[in-house]
Tab-separated table of C-alpha atoms in Angstrom:
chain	number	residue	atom	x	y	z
R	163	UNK	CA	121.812	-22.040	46.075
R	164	UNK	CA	120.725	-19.563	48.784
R	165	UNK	CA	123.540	-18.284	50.733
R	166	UNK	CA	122.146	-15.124	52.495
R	167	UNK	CA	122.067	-15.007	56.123
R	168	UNK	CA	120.919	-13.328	58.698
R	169	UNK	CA	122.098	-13.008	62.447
R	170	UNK	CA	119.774	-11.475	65.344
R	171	UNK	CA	121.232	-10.424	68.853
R	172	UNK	CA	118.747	-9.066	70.855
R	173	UNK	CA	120.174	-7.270	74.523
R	174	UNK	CA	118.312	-5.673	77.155
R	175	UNK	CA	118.106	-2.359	75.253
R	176	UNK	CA	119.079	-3.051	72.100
R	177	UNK	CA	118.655	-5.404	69.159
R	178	UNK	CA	121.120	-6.121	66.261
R	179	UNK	CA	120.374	-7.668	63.167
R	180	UNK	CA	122.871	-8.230	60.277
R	181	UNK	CA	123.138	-9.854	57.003
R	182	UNK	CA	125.526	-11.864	55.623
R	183	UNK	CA	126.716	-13.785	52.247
R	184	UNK	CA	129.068	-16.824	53.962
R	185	UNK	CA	130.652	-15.030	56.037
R	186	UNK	CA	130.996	-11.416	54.283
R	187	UNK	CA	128.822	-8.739	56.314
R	188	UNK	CA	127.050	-7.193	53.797
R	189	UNK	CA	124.993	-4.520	56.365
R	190	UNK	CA	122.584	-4.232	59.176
R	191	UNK	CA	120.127	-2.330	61.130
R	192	UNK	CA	120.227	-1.532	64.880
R	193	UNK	CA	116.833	-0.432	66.492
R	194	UNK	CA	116.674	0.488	70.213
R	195	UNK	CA	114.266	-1.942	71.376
R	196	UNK	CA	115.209	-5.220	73.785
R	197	UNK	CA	113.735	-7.431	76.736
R	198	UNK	CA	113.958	-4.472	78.924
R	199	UNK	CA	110.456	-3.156	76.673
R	200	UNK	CA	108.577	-6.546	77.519
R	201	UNK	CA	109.753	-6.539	81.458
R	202	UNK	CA	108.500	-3.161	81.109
R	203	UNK	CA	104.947	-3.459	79.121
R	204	UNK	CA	104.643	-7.189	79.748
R	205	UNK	CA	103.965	-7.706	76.304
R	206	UNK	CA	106.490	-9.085	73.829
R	207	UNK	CA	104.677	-6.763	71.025
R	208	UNK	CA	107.309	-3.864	71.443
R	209	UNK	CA	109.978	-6.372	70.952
R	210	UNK	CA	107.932	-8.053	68.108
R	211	UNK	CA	108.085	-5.418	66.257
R	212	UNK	CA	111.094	-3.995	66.703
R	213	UNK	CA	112.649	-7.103	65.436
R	214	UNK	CA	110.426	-7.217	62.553
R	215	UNK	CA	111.665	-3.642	61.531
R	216	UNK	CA	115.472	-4.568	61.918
R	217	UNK	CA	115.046	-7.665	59.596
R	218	UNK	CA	113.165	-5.098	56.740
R	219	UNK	CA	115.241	-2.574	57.315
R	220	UNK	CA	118.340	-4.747	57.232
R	221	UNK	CA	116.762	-6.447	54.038
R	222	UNK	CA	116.286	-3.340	52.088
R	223	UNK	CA	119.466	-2.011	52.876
R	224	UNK	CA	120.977	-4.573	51.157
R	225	UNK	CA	118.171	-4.525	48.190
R	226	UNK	CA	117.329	-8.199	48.851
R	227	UNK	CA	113.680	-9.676	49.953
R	228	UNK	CA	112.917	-12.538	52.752
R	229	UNK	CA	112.989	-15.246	50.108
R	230	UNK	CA	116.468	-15.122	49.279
R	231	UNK	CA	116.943	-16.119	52.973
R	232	UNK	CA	119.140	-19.588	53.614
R	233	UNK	CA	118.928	-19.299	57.517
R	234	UNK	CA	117.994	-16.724	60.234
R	235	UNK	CA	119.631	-17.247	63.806
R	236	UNK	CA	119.370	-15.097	66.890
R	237	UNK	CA	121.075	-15.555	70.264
R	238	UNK	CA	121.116	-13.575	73.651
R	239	UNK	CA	118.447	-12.259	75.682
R	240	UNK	CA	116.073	-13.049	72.831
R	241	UNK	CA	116.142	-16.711	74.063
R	242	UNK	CA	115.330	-15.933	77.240
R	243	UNK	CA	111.782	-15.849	79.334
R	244	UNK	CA	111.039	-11.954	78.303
R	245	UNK	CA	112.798	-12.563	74.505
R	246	UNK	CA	111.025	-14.371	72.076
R	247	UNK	CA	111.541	-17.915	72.073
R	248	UNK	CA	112.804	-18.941	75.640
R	249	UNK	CA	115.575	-22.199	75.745
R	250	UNK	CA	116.842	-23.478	78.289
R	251	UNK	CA	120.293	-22.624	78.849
R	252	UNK	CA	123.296	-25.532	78.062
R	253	UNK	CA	125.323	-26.296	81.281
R	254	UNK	CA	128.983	-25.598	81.717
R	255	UNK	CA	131.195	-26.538	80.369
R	256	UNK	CA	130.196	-26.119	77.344
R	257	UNK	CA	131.752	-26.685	73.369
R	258	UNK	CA	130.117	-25.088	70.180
R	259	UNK	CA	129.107	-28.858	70.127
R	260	UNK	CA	126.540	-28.441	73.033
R	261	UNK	CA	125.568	-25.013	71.837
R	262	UNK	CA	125.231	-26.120	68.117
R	263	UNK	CA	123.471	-29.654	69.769
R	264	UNK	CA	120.878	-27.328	71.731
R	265	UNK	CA	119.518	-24.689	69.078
R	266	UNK	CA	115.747	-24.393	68.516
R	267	UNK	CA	113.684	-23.069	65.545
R	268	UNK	CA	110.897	-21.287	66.231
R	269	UNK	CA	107.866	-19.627	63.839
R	270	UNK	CA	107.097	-16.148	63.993
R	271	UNK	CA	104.383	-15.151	61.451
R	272	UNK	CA	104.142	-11.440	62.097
R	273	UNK	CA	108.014	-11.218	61.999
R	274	UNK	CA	108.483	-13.384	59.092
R	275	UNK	CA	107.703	-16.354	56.945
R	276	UNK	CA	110.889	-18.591	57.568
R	277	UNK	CA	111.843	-20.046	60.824
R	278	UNK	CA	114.109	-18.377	63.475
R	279	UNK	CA	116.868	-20.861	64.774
R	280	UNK	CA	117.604	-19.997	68.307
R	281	UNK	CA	121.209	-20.388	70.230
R	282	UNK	CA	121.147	-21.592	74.042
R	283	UNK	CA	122.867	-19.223	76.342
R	284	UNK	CA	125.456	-21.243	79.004
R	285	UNK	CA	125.133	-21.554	82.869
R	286	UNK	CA	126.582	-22.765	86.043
R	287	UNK	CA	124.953	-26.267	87.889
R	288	UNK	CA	124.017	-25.228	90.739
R	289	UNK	CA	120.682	-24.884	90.823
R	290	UNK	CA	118.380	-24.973	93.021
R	291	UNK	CA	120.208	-21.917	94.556
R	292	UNK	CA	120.843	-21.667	97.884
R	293	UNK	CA	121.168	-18.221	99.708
R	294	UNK	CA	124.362	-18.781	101.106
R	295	UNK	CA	125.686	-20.739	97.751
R	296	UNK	CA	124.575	-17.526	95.502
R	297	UNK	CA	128.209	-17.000	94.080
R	298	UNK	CA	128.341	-20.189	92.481
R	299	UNK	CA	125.472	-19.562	90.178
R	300	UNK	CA	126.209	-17.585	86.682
R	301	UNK	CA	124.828	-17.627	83.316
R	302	UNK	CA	124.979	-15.771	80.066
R	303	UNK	CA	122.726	-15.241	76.918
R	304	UNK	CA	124.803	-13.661	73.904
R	305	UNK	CA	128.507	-13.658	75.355
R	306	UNK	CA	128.690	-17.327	74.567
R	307	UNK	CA	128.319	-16.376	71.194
R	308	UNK	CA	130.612	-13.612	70.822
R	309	UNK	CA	133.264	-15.844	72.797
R	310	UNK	CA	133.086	-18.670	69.736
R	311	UNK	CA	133.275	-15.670	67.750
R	312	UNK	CA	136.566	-14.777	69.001
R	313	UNK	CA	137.698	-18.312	69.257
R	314	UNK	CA	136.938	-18.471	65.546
R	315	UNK	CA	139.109	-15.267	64.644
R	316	UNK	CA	142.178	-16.056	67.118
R	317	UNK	CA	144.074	-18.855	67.986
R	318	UNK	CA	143.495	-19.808	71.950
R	319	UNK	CA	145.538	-22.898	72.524
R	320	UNK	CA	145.599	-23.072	76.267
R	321	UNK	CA	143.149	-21.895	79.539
R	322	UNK	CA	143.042	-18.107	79.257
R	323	UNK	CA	140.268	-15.433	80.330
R	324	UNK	CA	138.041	-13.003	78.462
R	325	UNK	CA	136.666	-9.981	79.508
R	326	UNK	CA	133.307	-8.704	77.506
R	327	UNK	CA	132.395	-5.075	78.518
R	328	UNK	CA	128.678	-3.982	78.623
R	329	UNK	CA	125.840	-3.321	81.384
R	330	UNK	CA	127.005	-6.469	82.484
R	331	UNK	CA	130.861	-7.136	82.663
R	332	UNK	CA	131.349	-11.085	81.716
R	333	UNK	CA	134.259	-12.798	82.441
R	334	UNK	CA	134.705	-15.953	80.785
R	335	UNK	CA	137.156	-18.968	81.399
R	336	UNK	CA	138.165	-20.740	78.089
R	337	UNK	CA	140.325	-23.828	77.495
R	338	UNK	CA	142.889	-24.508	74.958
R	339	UNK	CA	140.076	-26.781	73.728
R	340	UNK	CA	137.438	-24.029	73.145
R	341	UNK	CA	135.609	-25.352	75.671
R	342	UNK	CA	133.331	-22.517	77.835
R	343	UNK	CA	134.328	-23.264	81.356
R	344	UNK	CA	132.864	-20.686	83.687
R	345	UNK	CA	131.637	-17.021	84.004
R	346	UNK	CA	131.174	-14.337	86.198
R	347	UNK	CA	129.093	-11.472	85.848
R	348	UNK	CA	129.056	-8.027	86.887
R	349	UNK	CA	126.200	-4.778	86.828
R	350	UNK	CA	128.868	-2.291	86.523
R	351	UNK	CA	128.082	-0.892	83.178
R	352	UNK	CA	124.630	-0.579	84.707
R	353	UNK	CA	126.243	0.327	87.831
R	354	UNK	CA	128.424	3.169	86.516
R	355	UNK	CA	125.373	4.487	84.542
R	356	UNK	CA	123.000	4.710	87.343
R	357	UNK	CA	125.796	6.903	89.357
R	358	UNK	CA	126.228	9.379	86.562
R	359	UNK	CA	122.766	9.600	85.822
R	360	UNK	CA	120.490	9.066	88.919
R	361	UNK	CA	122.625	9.739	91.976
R	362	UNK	CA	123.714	13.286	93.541
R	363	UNK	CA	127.102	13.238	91.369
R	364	UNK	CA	124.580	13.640	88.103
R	365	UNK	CA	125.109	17.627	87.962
R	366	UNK	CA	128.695	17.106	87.740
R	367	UNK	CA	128.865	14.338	84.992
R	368	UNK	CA	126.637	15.840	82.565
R	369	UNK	CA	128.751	15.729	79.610
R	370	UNK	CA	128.789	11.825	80.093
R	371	UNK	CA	131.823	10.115	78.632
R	372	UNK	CA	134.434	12.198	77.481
R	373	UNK	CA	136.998	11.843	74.403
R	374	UNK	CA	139.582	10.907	76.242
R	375	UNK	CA	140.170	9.316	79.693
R	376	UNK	CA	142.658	11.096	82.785
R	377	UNK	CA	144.941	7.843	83.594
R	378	UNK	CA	146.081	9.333	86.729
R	379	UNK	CA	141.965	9.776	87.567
R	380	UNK	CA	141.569	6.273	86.562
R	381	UNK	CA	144.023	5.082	88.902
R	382	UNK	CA	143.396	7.276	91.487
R	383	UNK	CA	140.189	6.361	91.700
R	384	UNK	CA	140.640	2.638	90.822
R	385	UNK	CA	142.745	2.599	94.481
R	386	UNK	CA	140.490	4.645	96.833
R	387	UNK	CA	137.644	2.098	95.631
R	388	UNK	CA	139.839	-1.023	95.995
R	389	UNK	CA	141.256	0.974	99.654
R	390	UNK	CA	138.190	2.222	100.624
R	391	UNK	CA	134.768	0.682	98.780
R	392	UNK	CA	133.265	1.687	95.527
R	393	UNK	CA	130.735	3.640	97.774
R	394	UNK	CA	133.300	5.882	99.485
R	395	UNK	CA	135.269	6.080	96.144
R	396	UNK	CA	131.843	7.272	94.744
R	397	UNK	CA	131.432	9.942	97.257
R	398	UNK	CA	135.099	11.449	96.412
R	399	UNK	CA	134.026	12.069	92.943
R	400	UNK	CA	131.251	14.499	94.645
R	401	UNK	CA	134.145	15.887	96.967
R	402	UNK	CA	136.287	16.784	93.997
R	403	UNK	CA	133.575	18.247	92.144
R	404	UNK	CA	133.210	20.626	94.741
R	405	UNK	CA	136.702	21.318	96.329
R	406	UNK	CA	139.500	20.777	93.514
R	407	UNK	CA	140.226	22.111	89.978
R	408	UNK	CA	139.647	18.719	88.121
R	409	UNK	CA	137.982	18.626	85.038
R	410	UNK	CA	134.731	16.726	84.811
R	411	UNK	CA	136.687	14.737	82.256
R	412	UNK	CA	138.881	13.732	85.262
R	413	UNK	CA	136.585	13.147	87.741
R	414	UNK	CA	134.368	10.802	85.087
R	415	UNK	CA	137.795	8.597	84.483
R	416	UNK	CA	138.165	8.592	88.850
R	417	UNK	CA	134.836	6.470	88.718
R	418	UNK	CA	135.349	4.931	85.949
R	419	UNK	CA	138.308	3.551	87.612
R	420	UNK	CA	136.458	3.087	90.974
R	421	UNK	CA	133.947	0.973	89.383
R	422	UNK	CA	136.603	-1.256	87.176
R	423	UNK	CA	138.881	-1.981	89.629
R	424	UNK	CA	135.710	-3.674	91.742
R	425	UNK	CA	135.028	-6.031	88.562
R	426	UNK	CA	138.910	-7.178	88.243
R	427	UNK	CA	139.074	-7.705	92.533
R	428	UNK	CA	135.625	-9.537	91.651
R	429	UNK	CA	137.009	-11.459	88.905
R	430	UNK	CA	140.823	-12.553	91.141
R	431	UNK	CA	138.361	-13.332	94.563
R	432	UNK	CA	136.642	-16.003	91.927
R	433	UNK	CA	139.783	-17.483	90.777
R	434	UNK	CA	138.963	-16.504	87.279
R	435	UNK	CA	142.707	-15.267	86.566
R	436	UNK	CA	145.668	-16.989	87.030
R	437	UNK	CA	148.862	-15.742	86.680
R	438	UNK	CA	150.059	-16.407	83.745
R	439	UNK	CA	147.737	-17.129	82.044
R	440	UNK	CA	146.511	-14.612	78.885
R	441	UNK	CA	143.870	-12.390	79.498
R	442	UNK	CA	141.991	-10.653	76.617
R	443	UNK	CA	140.098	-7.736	77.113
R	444	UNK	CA	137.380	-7.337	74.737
R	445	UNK	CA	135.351	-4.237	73.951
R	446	UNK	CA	135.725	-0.378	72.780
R	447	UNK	CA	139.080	0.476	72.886
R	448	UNK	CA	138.351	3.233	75.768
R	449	UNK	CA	137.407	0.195	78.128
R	450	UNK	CA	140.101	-2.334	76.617
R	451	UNK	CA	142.330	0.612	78.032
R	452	UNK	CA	140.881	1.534	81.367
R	453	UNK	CA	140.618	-1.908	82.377
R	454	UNK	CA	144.170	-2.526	81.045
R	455	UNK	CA	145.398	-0.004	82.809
R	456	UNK	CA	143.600	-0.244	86.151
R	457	UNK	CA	144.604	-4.720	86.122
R	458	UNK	CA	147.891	-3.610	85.310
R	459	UNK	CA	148.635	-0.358	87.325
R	460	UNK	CA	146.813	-1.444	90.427
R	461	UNK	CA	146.494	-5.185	90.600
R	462	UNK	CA	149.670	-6.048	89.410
R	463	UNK	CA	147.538	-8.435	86.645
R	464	UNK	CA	149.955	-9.188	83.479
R	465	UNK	CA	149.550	-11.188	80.664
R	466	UNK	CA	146.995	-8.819	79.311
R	467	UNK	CA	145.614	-8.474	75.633
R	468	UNK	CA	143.907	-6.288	73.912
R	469	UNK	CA	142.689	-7.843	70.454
R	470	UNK	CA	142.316	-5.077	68.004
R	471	UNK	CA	138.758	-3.705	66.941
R	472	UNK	CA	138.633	-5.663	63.318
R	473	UNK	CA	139.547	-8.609	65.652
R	474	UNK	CA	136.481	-7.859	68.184
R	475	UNK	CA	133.864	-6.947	65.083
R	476	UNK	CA	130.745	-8.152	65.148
R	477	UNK	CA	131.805	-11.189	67.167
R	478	UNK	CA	128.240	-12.030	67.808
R	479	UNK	CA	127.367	-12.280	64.563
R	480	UNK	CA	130.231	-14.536	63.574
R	481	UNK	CA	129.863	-16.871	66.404
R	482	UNK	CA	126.317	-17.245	65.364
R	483	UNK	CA	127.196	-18.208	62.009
R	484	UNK	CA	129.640	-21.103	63.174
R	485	UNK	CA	127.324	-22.314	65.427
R	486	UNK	CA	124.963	-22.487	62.744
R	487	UNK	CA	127.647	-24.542	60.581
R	488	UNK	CA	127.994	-26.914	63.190
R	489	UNK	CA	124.516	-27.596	63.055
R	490	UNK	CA	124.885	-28.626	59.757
R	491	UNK	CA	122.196	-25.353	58.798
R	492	UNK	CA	124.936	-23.452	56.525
């Protein structure tokens, strides 16, 4: 009997493909190609291909061919309008039920031969959107399926709130019943990139992300942009490049801490955390600890924790397979 896998998360930048035996990882292939190519081009052939290459790649790596394949699943952007098999998204709240209920299979001839089942992302209802009603609206395409990936790996037996890094910061309300309550999203991955790399403070952050952060930076800056506005805090980081002694390492962790501190203030004006109540901060361990320290330090936010990076492993990939189960396809 087949058991070889494989799982395909596709991001605006980046797509991810892996192979698995049950659950064992047995390898993968990363190619840097995602939705972003076809909102660019306006042709899914970029993407197309670069999935195609990820799934022979991933394949050979592992010395195994396409026929040996039991079930192929993808999830994230790659479901949406500019991915390759749009589905609507399942409404909150949402189980691995709804999510398992709503997958799709879709052909792809050029890609290859056997089907590609497809895993709904999760939104808000509240559309039609209003201007004025804009904050009620939120959706996701991927974090879904890390979040049943954690829920799979650690026990969750009451409401709690996780925090997935990326270009967009997701916050996610679970229940003790795995149940996908809410979200809210962020840009400030995208945010913090476009500052360091297309905005006057670019000549002074050219050595991008250093080794190690400056916690006093991070704090520092985490409170001028919760005092002040991410904008002014922004500014500073110019200021001290040109009148103080800091290190470009410190001045990188004083927006770092600018721009975190604006996701967590997002994240307590929604109501997301409660206190109390355990928050788990997902992610490399450089931003499990900035935003630790920045809830913590300047918020006053407990109950924080930090899963280690075995834990957070290829979540995605996980989730997608237990989906998959409870679809009755493994």
């Amino acid at each position: 009997m087949r058991s070889l896998s494989l799982t395909l998360d596709t991001g605006t930048s980046n797509t991810r493909v892996r192979a698995w035996r049950d659950s064992q990882l047995l390898g993968g292939k990363d190619v840097p190609v995602g939705v972003r190519d076809t909102a660019r081009t306006g042709s899914h052939d970029i993407l197309r291909a670069g999935v195609r290459e990820a799934i022979q790649s991933t394949l050979r790596s592992i010395d195994a061919n396409a026929s040996e394949l039991a079930l192929v699943v993808g999830s994230g952007m790659v479901t949406s309008k500019l991915g390759l098999h749009e589905l609507p998204h399942s409404v909150a709240p949402a189980r691995i039920d709804e999510l398992a209920a709503g997958m799709q299979s879709a052909q792809f001839e050029d890609i290859l031969a056997a089907p590609i089942w497809f895993i709904p992302g999760v939104r808000h209802d509240a559309a039609p959107l209003a201007i004025g009603r804009a904050s009620e609206m939120d959706m996701m395409r991927g974090e879904e399926t890390e979040v049943i990936g954690l829920l799979n790996k650690i026990t969750i037996d009451r409401d709690a709130l996780i925090l997935l890094p990326g270009s967009h910061a997701k916050f996610v309300e679970v229940d003790g019943d795995a149940t996908i309550l809410r979200s809210l999203t962020t840009l400030s991955g995208e945010m913090l990139d476009l500052l360091m790399h297309q905005s006057v403070l670019a000549s002074g952050l050219k050595q991008g992300w250093p080794e190690a952060l400056d916690p006093d930076a991070l704090l520092a800056g985490a409170r001028a942009s919760r005092k002040e506005s991410l904008s002014r805090a922004a500014f500073l980081v110019r200021a001290l490049e040109l009148f103080s002694p800091a290190a470009e390492s410190a001045r990188f962790s004083f927006l770092l801490g600018a721009v975190l501190v604006q996701d967590l203030m997002s994240c307590m004006a929604g109501n997301m955390w409660v206190s109390g109540r355990p928050f788990f901060i997902c992610g490399r361990p450089m931003m499990q600890r900035a935003y630790a320290a920045v809830a913590q330090g300047v918020l006053g936010i407990a109950s924080i924790v930090t899963p280690d990076q075995n834990t957070l492993a290829e979540l995605a990939g996980h989730g997608a397979l237990a989906i998959a189960r409870r679809r009755g396809l493994l």
